[in-house]
Amino acid sequence: MKLSKKVVLIGHFGVGKSSLIRRFVENTFTEDYKVTIGVHVLKKDIKISEKDTDITLVIWDLEGNDDITNTRPSYLIGTHGFIYVFDLTRPTTYENLEFDLNYIKGRYPNLPIKVIGNKKDLVTNEFIKENKDTFKPYVDLYTSAKSGQNVEEIFNLLAKSLL
Ligand code: GDP
């Protein structure tokens, strides 16, 4: 059985959305920062072996938006699940985490959202421990598009919740 699911990465400018997708789809990383204008769509076929199912993830990389309420609703039509990305090195990208997640949940109450703190390669485990009250209630995984840590895992985790 082959399913196709639309997955949208959402989060502020520069948190690593494009890099995570590139790491997941092409297994590459670049330090260059190219701003996404509008939307960029990539596809990847994955297998959920536990459920013996193949899924095509149709992954939408939206242009960064520091104010979630400005996200264009037209880009979100037909979405099956979200990955909300913040940057562990920049507090401005996670200080409104609760507001942003409630905003998405309020508009798309039945859709799964996974939350990741990205750029894990740039912070220590101590830093994450010290800030556990900020991160732990929300974060599913800490990722690094640079090293690849937990990148495949987060897409697989979301994919499983789409079945
Ligand atoms: P986007 O605007 O959210 O799509 O962010 P980009 O994917 O364009 O990344 C913004 C910048 O952060 C680029 O210079 C990337 O190379 C860098 N970057 C993204 N992810 C990581 C990461 O996990 N670790 C490190 N060290 N840099 C990252």
PDB file of C-alpha atoms in Angstrom, residues 8 10 68 79-85 97-98 100-116 138-140 154 157-158 161-162:
ATOM      1  CA  VAL A   8       5.209  21.033   6.591  1.00  0.00           C
ATOM      2  CA  ILE A  10       7.549  25.540  10.238  1.00  0.00           C
ATOM      3  CA  ILE A  68       3.642  32.453  13.040  1.00  0.00           C
ATOM      4  CA  THR A  79      -1.295  19.299   5.441  1.00  0.00           C
ATOM      5  CA  HIS A  80      -1.157  15.976   7.286  1.00  0.00           C
ATOM      6  CA  GLY A  81       1.495  16.824   9.863  1.00  0.00           C
ATOM      7  CA  PHE A  82       3.936  19.471  11.057  1.00  0.00           C
ATOM      8  CA  ILE A  83       7.504  19.587  12.232  1.00  0.00           C
ATOM      9  CA  TYR A  84       8.064  22.729  14.287  1.00  0.00           C
ATOM     10  CA  VAL A  85      11.735  23.691  14.293  1.00  0.00           C
ATOM     11  CA  LEU A  97       7.233  28.119  21.602  1.00  0.00           C
ATOM     12  CA  GLU A  98       4.066  27.597  23.627  1.00  0.00           C
ATOM     13  CA  ASP A 100       3.301  29.059  18.382  1.00  0.00           C
ATOM     14  CA  LEU A 101       2.337  25.472  19.154  1.00  0.00           C
ATOM     15  CA  ASN A 102      -1.042  26.533  20.524  1.00  0.00           C
ATOM     16  CA  TYR A 103      -1.565  28.606  17.401  1.00  0.00           C
ATOM     17  CA  ILE A 104      -0.999  25.575  15.165  1.00  0.00           C
ATOM     18  CA  LYS A 105      -3.028  23.245  17.400  1.00  0.00           C
ATOM     19  CA  GLY A 106      -5.879  25.772  17.501  1.00  0.00           C
ATOM     20  CA  ARG A 107      -6.109  25.877  13.723  1.00  0.00           C
ATOM     21  CA  TYR A 108      -5.287  22.245  12.966  1.00  0.00           C
ATOM     22  CA  PRO A 109      -6.543  20.449  16.056  1.00  0.00           C
ATOM     23  CA  ASN A 110      -6.334  16.942  14.663  1.00  0.00           C
ATOM     24  CA  LEU A 111      -2.921  17.083  13.030  1.00  0.00           C
ATOM     25  CA  PRO A 112       0.224  15.713  14.636  1.00  0.00           C
ATOM     26  CA  ILE A 113       3.051  18.165  15.396  1.00  0.00           C
ATOM     27  CA  LYS A 114       6.570  17.101  16.260  1.00  0.00           C
ATOM     28  CA  VAL A 115       8.871  19.654  17.820  1.00  0.00           C
ATOM     29  CA  ILE A 116      12.630  19.744  17.396  1.00  0.00           C
ATOM     30  CA  TYR A 138       7.548  20.452  24.181  1.00  0.00           C
ATOM     31  CA  VAL A 139      10.535  18.893  22.457  1.00  0.00           C
ATOM     32  CA  ASP A 140      10.340  15.481  20.802  1.00  0.00           C
ATOM     33  CA  ILE A 154      12.114  12.827  13.467  1.00  0.00           C
ATOM     34  CA  LEU A 157       8.387   9.568  14.144  1.00  0.00           C
ATOM     35  CA  LEU A 158       6.064  11.969  12.371  1.00  0.00           C
ATOM     36  CA  SER A 161       1.841   9.280  13.655  1.00  0.00           C
ATOM     37  CA  LEU A 162       0.340   9.905  10.202  1.00  0.00           C
TER      38      LEU A 162
END
